PDB file of C-alpha atoms and ligand atoms in Angstrom:
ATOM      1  CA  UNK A   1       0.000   0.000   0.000  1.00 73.00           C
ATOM      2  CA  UNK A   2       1.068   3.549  -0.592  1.00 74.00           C
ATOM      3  CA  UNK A   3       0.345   5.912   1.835  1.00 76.00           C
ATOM      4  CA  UNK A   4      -0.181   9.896   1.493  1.00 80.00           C
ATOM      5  CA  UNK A   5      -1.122  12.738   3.729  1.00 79.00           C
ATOM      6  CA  UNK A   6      -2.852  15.509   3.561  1.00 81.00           C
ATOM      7  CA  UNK A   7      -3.547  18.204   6.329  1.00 81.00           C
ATOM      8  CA  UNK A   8      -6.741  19.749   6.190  1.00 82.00           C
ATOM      9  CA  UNK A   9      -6.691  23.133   7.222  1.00 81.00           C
ATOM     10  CA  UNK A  10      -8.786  26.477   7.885  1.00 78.00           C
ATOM     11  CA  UNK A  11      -8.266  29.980   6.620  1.00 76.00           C
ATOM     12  CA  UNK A  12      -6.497  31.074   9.273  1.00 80.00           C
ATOM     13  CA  UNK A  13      -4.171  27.710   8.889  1.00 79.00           C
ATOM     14  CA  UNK A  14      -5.288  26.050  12.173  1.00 81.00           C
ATOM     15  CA  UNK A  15      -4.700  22.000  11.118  1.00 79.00           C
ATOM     16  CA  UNK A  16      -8.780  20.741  11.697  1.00 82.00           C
ATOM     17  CA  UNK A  17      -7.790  16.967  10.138  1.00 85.00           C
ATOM     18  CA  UNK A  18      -5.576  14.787   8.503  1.00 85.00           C
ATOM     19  CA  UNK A  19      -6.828  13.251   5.342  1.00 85.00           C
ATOM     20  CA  UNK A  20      -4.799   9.883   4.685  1.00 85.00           C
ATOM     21  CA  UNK A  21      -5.725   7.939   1.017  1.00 83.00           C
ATOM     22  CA  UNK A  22      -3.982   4.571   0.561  1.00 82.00           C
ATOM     23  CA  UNK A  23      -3.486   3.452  -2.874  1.00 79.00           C
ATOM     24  CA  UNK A  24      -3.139  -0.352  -3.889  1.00 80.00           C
ATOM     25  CA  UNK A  25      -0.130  -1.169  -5.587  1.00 78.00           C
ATOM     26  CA  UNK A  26      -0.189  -4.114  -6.249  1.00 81.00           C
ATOM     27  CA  UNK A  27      -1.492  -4.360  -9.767  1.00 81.00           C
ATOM     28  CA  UNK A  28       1.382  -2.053 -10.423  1.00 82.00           C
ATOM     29  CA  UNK A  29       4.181  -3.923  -8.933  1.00 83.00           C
ATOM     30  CA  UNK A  30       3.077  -7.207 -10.547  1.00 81.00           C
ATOM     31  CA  UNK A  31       2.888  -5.661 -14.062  1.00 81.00           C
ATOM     32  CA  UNK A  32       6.390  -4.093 -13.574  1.00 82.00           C
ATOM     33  CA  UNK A  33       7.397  -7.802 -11.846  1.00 80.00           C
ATOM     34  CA  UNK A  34       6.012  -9.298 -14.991  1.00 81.00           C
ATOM     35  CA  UNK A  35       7.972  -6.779 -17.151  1.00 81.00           C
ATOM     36  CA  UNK A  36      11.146  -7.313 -15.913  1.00 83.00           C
ATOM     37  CA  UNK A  37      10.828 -10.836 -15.633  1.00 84.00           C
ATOM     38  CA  UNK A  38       9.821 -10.491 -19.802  1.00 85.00           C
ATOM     39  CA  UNK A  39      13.450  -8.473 -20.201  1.00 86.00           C
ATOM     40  CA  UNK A  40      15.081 -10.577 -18.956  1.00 86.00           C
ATOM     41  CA  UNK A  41      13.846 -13.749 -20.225  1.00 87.00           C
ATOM     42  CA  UNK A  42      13.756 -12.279 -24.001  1.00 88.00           C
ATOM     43  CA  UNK A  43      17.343 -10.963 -23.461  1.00 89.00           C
ATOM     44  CA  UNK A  44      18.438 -14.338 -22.622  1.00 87.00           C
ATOM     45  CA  UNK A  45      17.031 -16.172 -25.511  1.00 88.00           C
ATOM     46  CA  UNK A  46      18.427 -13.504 -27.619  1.00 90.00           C
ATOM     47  CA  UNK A  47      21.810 -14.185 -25.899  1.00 90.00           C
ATOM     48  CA  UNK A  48      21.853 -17.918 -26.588  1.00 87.00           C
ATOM     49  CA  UNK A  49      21.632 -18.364 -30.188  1.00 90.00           C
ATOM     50  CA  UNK A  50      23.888 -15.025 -30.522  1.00 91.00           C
ATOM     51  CA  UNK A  51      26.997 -16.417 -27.932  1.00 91.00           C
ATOM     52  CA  UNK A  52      26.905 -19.486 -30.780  1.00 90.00           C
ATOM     53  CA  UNK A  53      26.668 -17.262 -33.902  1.00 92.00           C
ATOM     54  CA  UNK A  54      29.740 -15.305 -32.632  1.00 92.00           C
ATOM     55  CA  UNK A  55      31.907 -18.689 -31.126  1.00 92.00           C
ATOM     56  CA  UNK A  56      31.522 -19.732 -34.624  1.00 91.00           C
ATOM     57  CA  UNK A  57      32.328 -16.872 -36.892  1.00 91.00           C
ATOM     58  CA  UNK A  58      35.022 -16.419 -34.412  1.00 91.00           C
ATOM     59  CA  UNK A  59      36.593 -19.690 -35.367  1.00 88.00           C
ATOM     60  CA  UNK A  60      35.532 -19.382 -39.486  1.00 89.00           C
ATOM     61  CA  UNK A  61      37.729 -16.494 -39.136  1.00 88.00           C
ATOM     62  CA  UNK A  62      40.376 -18.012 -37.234  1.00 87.00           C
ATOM     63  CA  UNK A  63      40.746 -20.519 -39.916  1.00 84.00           C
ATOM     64  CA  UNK A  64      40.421 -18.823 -42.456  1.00 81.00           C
ATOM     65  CA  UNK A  65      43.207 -16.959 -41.360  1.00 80.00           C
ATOM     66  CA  UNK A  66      45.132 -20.042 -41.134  1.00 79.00           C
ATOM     67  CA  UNK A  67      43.966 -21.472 -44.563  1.00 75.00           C
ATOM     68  CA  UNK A  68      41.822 -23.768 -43.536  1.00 70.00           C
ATOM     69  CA  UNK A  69      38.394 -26.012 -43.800  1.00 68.00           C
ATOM     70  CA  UNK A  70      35.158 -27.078 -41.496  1.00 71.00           C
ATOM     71  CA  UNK A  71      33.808 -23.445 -43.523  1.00 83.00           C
ATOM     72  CA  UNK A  72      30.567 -24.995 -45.015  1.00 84.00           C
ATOM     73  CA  UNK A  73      29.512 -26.858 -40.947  1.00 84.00           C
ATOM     74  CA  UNK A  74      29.957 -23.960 -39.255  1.00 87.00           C
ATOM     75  CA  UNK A  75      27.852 -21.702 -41.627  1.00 90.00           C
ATOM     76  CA  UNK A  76      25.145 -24.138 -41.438  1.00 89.00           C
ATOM     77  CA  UNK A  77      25.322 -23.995 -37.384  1.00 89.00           C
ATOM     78  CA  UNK A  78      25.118 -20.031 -38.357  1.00 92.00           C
ATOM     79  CA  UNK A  79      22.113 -20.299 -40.744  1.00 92.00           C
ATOM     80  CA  UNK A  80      20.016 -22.462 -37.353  1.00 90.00           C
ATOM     81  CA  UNK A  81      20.988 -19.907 -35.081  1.00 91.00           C
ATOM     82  CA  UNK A  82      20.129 -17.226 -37.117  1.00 92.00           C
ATOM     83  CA  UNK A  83      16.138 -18.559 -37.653  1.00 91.00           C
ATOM     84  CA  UNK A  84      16.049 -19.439 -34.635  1.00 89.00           C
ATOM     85  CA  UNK A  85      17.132 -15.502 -33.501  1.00 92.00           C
ATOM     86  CA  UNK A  86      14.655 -14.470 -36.535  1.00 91.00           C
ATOM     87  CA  UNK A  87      11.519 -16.880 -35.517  1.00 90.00           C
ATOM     88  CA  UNK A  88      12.673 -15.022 -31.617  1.00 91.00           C
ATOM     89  CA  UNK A  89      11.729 -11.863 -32.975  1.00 92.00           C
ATOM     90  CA  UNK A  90       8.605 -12.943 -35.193  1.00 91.00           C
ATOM     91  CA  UNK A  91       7.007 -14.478 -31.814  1.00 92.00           C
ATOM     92  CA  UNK A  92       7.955 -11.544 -29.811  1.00 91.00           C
ATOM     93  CA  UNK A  93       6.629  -8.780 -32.152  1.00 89.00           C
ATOM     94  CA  UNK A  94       3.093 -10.861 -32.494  1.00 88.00           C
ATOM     95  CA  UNK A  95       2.920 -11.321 -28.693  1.00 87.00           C
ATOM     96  CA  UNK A  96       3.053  -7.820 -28.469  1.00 86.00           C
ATOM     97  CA  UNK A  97       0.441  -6.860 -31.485  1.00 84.00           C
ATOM     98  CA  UNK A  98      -1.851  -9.019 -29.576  1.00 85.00           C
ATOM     99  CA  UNK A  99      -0.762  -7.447 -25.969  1.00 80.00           C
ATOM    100  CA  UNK A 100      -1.780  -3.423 -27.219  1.00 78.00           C
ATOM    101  CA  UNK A 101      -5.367  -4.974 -29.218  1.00 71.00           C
ATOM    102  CA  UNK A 102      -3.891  -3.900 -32.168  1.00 67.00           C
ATOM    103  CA  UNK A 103      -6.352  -6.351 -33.719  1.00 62.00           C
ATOM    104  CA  UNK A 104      -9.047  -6.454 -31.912  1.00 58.00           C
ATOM    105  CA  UNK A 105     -11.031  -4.228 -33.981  1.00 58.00           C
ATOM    106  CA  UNK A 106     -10.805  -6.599 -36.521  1.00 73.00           C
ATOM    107  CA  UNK A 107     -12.906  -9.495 -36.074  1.00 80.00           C
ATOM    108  CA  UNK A 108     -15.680 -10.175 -38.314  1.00 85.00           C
ATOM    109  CA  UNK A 109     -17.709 -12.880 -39.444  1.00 87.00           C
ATOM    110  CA  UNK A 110     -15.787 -15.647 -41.398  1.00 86.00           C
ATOM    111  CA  UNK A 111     -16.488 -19.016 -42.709  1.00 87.00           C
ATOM    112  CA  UNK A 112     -13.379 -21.341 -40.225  1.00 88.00           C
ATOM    113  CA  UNK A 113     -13.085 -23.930 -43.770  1.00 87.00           C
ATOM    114  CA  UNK A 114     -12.628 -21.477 -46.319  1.00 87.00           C
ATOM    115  CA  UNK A 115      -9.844 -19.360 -44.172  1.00 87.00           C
ATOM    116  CA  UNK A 116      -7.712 -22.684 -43.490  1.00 90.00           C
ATOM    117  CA  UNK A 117      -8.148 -24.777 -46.308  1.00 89.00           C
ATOM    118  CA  UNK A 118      -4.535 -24.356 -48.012  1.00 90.00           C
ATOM    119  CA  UNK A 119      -3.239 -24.450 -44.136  1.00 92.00           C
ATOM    120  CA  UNK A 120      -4.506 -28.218 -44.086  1.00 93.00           C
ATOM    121  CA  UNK A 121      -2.913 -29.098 -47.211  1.00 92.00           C
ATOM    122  CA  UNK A 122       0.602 -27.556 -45.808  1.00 94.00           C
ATOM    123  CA  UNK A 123       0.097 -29.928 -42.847  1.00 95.00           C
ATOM    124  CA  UNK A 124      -0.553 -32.590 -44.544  1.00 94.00           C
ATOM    125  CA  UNK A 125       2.935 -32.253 -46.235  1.00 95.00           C
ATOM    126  CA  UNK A 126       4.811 -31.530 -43.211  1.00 94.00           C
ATOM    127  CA  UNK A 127       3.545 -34.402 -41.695  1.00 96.00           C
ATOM    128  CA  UNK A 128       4.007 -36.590 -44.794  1.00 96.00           C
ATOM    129  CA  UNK A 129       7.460 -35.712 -44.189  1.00 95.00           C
ATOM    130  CA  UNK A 130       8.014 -36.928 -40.854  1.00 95.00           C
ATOM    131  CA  UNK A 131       5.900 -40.225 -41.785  1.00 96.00           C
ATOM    132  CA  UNK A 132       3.258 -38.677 -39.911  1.00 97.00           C
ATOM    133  CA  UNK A 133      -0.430 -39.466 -40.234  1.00 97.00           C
ATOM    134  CA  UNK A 134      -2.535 -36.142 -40.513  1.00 97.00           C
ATOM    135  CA  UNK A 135      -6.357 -36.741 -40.156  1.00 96.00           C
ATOM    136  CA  UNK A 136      -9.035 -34.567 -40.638  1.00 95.00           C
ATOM    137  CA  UNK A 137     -12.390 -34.124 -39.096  1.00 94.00           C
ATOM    138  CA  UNK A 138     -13.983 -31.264 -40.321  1.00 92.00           C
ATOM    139  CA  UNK A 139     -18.051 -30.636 -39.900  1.00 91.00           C
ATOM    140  CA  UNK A 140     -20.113 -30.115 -42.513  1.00 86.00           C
ATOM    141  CA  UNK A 141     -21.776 -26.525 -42.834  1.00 84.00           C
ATOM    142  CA  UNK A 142     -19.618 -25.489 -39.739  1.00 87.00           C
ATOM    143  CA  UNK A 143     -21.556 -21.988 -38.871  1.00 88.00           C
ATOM    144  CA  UNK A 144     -19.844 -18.946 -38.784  1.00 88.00           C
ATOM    145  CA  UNK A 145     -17.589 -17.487 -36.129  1.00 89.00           C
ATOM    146  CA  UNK A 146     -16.888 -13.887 -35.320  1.00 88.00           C
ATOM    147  CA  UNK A 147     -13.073 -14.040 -36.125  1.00 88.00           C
ATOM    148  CA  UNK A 148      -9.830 -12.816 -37.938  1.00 87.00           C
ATOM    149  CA  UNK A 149      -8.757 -15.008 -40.396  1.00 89.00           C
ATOM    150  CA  UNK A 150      -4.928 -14.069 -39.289  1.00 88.00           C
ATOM    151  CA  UNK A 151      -5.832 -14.401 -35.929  1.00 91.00           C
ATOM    152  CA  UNK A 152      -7.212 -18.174 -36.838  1.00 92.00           C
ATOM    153  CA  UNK A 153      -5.114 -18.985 -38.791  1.00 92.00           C
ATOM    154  CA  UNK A 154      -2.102 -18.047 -35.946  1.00 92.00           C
ATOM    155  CA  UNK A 155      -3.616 -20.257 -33.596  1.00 95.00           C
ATOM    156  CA  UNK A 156      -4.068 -23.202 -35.573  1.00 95.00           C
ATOM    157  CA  UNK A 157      -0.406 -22.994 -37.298  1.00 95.00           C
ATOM    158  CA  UNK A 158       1.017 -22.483 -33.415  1.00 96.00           C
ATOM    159  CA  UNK A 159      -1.042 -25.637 -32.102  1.00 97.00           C
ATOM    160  CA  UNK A 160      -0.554 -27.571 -35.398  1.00 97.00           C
ATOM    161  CA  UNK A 161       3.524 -27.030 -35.347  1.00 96.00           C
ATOM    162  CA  UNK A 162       3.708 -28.090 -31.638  1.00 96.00           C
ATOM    163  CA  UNK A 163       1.714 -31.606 -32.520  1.00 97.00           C
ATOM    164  CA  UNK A 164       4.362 -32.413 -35.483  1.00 96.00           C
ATOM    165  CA  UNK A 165       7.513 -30.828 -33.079  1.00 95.00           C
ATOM    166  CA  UNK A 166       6.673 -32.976 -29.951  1.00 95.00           C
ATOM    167  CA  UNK A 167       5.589 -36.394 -31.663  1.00 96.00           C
ATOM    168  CA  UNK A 168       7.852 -38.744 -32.900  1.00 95.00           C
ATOM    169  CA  UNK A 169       8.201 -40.369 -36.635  1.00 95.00           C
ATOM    170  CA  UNK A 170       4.848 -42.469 -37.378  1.00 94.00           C
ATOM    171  CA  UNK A 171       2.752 -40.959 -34.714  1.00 97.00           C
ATOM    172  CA  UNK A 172      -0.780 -39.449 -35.640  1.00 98.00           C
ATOM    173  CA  UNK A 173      -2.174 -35.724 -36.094  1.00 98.00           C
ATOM    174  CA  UNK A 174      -5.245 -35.064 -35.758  1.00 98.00           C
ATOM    175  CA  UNK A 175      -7.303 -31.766 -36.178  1.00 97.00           C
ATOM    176  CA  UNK A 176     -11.096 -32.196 -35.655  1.00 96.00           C
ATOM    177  CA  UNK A 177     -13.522 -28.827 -35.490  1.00 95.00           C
ATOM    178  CA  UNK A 178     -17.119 -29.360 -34.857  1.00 94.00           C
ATOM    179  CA  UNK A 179     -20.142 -27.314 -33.644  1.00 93.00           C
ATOM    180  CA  UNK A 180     -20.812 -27.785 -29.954  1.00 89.00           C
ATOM    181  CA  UNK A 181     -23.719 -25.307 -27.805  1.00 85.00           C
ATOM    182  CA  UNK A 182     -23.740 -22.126 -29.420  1.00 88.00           C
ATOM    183  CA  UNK A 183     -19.629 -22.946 -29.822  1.00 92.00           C
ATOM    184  CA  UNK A 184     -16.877 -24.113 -32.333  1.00 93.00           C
ATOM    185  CA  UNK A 185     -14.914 -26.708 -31.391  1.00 95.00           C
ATOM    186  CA  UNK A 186     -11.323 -26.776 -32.458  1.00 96.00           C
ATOM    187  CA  UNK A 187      -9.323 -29.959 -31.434  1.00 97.00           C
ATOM    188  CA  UNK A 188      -5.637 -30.489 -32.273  1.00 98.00           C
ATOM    189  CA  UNK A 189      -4.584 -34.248 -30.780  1.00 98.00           C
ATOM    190  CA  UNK A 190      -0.826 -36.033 -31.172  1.00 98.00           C
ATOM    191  CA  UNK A 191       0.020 -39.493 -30.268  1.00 98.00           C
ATOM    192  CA  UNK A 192       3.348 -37.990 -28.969  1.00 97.00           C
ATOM    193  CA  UNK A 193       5.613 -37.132 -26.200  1.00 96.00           C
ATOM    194  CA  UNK A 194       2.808 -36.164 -23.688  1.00 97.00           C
ATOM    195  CA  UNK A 195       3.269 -33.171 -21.048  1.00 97.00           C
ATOM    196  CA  UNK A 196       3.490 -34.341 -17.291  1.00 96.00           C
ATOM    197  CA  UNK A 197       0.685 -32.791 -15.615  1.00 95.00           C
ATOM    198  CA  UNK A 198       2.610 -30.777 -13.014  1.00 95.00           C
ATOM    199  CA  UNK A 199       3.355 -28.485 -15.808  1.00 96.00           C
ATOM    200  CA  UNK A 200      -0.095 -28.029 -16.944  1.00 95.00           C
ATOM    201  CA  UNK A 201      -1.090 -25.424 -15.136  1.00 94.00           C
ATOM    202  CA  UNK A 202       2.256 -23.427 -16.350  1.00 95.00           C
ATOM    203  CA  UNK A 203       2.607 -24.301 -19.993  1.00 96.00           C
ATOM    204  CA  UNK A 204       0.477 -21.390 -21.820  1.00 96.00           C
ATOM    205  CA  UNK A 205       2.798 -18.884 -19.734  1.00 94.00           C
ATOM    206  CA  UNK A 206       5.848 -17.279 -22.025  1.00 92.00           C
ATOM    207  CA  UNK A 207       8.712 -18.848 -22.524  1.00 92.00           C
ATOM    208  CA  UNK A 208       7.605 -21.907 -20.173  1.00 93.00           C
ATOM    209  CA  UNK A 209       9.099 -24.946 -21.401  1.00 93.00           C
ATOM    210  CA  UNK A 210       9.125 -28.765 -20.417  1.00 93.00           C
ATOM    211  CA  UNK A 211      13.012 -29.130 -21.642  1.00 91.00           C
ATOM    212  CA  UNK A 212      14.219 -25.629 -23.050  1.00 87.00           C
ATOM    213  CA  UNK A 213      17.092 -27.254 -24.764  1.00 86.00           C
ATOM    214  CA  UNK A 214      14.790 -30.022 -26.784  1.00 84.00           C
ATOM    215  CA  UNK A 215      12.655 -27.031 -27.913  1.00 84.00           C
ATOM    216  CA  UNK A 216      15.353 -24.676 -29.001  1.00 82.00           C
ATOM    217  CA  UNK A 217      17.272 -27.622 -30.663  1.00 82.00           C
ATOM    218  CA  UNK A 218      13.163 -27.909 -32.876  1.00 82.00           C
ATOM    219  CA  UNK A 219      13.325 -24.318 -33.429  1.00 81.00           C
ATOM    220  CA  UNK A 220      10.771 -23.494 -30.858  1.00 87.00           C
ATOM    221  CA  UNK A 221      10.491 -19.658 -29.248  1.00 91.00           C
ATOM    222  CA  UNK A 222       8.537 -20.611 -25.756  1.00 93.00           C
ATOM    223  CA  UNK A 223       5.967 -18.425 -26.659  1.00 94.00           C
ATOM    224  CA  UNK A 224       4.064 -20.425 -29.231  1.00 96.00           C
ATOM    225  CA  UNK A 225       1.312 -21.177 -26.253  1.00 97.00           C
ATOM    226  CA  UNK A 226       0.931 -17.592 -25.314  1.00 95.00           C
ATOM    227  CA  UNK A 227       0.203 -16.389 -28.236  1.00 94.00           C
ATOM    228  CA  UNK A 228      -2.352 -19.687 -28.809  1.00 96.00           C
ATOM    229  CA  UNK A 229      -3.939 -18.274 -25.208  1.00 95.00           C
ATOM    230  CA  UNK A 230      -3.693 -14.544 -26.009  1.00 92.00           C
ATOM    231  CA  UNK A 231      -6.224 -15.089 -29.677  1.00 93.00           C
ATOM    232  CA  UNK A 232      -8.458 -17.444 -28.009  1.00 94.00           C
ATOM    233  CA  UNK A 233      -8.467 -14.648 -24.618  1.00 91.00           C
ATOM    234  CA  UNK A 234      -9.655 -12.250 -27.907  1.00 89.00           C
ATOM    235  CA  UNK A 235     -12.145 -14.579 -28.843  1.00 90.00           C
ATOM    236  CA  UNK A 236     -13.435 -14.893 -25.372  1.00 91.00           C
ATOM    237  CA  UNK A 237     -13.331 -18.377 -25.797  1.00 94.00           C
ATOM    238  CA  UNK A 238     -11.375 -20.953 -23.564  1.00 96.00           C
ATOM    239  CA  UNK A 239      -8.404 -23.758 -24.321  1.00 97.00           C
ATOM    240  CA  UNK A 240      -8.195 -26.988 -22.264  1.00 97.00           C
ATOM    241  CA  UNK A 241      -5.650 -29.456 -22.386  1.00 97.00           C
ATOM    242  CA  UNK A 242      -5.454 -33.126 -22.004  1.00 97.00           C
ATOM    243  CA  UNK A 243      -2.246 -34.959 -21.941  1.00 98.00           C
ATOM    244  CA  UNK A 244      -1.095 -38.142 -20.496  1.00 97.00           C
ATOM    245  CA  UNK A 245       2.898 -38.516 -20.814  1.00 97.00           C
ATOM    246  CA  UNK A 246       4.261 -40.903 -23.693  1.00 96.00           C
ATOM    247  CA  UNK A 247       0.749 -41.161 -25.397  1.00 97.00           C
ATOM    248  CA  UNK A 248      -0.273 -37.562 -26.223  1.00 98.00           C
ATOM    249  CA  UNK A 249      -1.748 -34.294 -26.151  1.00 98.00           C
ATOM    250  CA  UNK A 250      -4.897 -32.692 -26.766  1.00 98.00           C
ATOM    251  CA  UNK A 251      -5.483 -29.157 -27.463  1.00 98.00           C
ATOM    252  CA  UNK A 252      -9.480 -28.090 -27.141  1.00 98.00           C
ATOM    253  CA  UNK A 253     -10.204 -24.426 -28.078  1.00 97.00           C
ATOM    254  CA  UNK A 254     -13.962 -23.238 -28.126  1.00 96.00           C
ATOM    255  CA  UNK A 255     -15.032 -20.527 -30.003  1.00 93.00           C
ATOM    256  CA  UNK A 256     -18.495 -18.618 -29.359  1.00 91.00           C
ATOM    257  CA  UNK A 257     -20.330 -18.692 -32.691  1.00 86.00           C
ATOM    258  CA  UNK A 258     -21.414 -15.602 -34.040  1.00 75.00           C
ATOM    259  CA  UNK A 259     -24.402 -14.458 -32.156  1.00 62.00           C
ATOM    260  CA  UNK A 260     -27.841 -14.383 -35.061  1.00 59.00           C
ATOM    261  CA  UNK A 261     -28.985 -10.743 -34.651  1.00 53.00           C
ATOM    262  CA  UNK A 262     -33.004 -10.903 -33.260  1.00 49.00           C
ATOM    263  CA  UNK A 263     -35.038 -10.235 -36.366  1.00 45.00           C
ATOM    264  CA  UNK A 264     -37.348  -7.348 -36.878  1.00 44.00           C
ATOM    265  CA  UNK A 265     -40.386  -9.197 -36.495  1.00 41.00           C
ATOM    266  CA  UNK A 266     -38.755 -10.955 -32.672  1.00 41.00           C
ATOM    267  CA  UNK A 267     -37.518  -7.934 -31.673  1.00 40.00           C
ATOM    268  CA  UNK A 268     -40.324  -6.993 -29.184  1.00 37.00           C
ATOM    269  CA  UNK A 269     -42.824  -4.916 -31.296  1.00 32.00           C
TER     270      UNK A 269
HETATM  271  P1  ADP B 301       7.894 -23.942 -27.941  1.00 72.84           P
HETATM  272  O1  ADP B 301       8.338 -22.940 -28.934  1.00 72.84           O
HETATM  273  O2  ADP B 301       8.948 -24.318 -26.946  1.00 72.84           O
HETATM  274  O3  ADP B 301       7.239 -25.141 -28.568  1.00 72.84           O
HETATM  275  P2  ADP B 301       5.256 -23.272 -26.879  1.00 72.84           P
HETATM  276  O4  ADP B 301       4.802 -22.084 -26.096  1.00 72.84           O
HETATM  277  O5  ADP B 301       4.577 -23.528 -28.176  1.00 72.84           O
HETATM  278  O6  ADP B 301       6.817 -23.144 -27.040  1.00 72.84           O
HETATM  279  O7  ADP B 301       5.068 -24.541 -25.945  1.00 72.84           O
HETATM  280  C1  ADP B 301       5.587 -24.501 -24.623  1.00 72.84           C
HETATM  281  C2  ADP B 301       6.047 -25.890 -24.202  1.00 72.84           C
HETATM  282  O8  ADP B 301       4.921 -26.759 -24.075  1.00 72.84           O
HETATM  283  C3  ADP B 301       6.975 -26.596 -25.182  1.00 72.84           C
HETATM  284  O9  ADP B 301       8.316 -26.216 -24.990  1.00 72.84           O
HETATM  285  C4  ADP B 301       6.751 -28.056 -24.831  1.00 72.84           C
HETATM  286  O10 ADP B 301       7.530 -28.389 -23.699  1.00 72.84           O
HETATM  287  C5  ADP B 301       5.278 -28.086 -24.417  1.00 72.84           C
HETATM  288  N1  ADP B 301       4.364 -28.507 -25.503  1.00 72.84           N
HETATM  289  C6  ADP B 301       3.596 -27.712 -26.285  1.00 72.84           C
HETATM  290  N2  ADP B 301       2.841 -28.431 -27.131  1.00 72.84           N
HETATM  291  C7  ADP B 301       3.121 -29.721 -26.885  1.00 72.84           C
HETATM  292  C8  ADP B 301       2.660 -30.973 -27.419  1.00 72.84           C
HETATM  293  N3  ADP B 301       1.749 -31.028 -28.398  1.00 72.84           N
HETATM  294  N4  ADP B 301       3.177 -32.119 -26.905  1.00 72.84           N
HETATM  295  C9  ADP B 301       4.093 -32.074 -25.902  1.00 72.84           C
HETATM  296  N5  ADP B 301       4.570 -30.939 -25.353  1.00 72.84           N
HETATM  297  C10 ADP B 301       4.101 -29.776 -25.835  1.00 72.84           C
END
């Protein structure tokens, strides 16, 4: 609590009171808390991929100094540390778009299918690649939701990347959305590594991680979740999760559908 106090006095300046208002802090200090913790997190994760960067240009120079080979290892080292610095920054930048409601404004009514159909087929490939099985359950005549189609289609590539990233070779995707009560139901299930549910209640925070080093060495930022919770928080929907380690993860988001204006003829006349 702060504490400040005022004397309350008459014309001829005898004190007839003391007026004492207490303000609570302590929104104020957790937002700054939460702040500094943010600094310091992002200027760690900056650090990391930068400290290799520089080892290794250090040593690329050293040898080429001395005439010498390992160039075309080293620059590929470079070139993972470098997307990994530039997928850093991506993350961070749409954290914060999302943070100051920069698009808020901006949802409208959309049609989920239409906005995400060449997404599907892109996931279908990636998981091709890893010998992954992608299936699909998509409703029929889905209704509409009052979204952003950049906003959707954030949350499903964030959810969809994290399936693929923590499942092994030959495991299954799966990506269902159906219509539930006056909501949309988006579900994104693996068969893969699972998330131990002591870390649950922690995982859509930024830059929480199960095993930082297995999702930096994947290319991951830590803030792929946050972002997930910030659009469906926009929505004012709600994400569950269900995981059970070594069998897999599912992701549930729920999406209000978009409210039918009463007609002219129900609205009370
Ligand atoms: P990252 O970039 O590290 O993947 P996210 O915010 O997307 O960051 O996820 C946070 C952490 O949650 C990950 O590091 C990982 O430990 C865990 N995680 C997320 N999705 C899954 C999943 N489908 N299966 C297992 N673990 C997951």
């Amino acid at each position: 609590l702060l504490q400040t106090q005022f004397s309350l006095l008459q014309k001829d300046n005898n004190t007839i009171g003391i007026l004492i208002v207490f303000h609570d802090i302590t929104d104020l200090r957790k937002l700054e808390n939460t702040r500094k913790e943010f600094v310091a997190n992002v200027s760690h994760e900056l650090r990391t991929p930068l400290t290799s960067i520089r080892g290794y240009v250090e040593t690329l120079l050293e040898n080429y100094a001395a005439g010498g080979g390992h160039t075309y290892n080293s620059l590929k080292v470079i070139m993972k540390h470098t997307q990994r610095l530039d997928n850093l920054i991506k993350d961070i930048l749409e954290l914060s778009k999302l943070e100051t409601n920069e698009l808020k404004m901006e949802l409208h009514e959309l049609n989920i299918y239409e906005c995400i159909e060449d997404i599907l087929h892109t996931y279908k490939e990636h998981c091709e690649e890893k010998k992954q099985s992608f299936r699909l359950h998509i409703s029929q005549n889905l209704p509409t939701v009052e979204s952003n189609e950049y906003l959707l289609r954030q949350l499903l590539t964030n959810l969809l990347d994290n399936a693929i990233k923590y499942t092994h070779e030959s495991g299954d995707i799966r990506l269902s959305i159906s219509p539930a009560e006056e909501t949309i139901q988006i579900e994104v299930s693996d068969t893969g590594i699972g998330i131990p549910h002591e870390h649950i209640p922690r995982i859509f925070e930024r830059f929480y991680r199960i095993d930082p080093a297995r999702s930096r060495e994947m290319g991951g930022t830590g803030l792929g979740l946050s972002i997930v919770k910030h659009i469906v928080n926009l929505h004012n929907g709600a994400i569950k999760l269900k995981s059970t380690v070594g069998k897999g993860s599912t992701f549930t988001v729920i999406l209000p559908q978009k409210q039918e204006k009463p007609s002219a003829a129900f609205d009370g006349k």
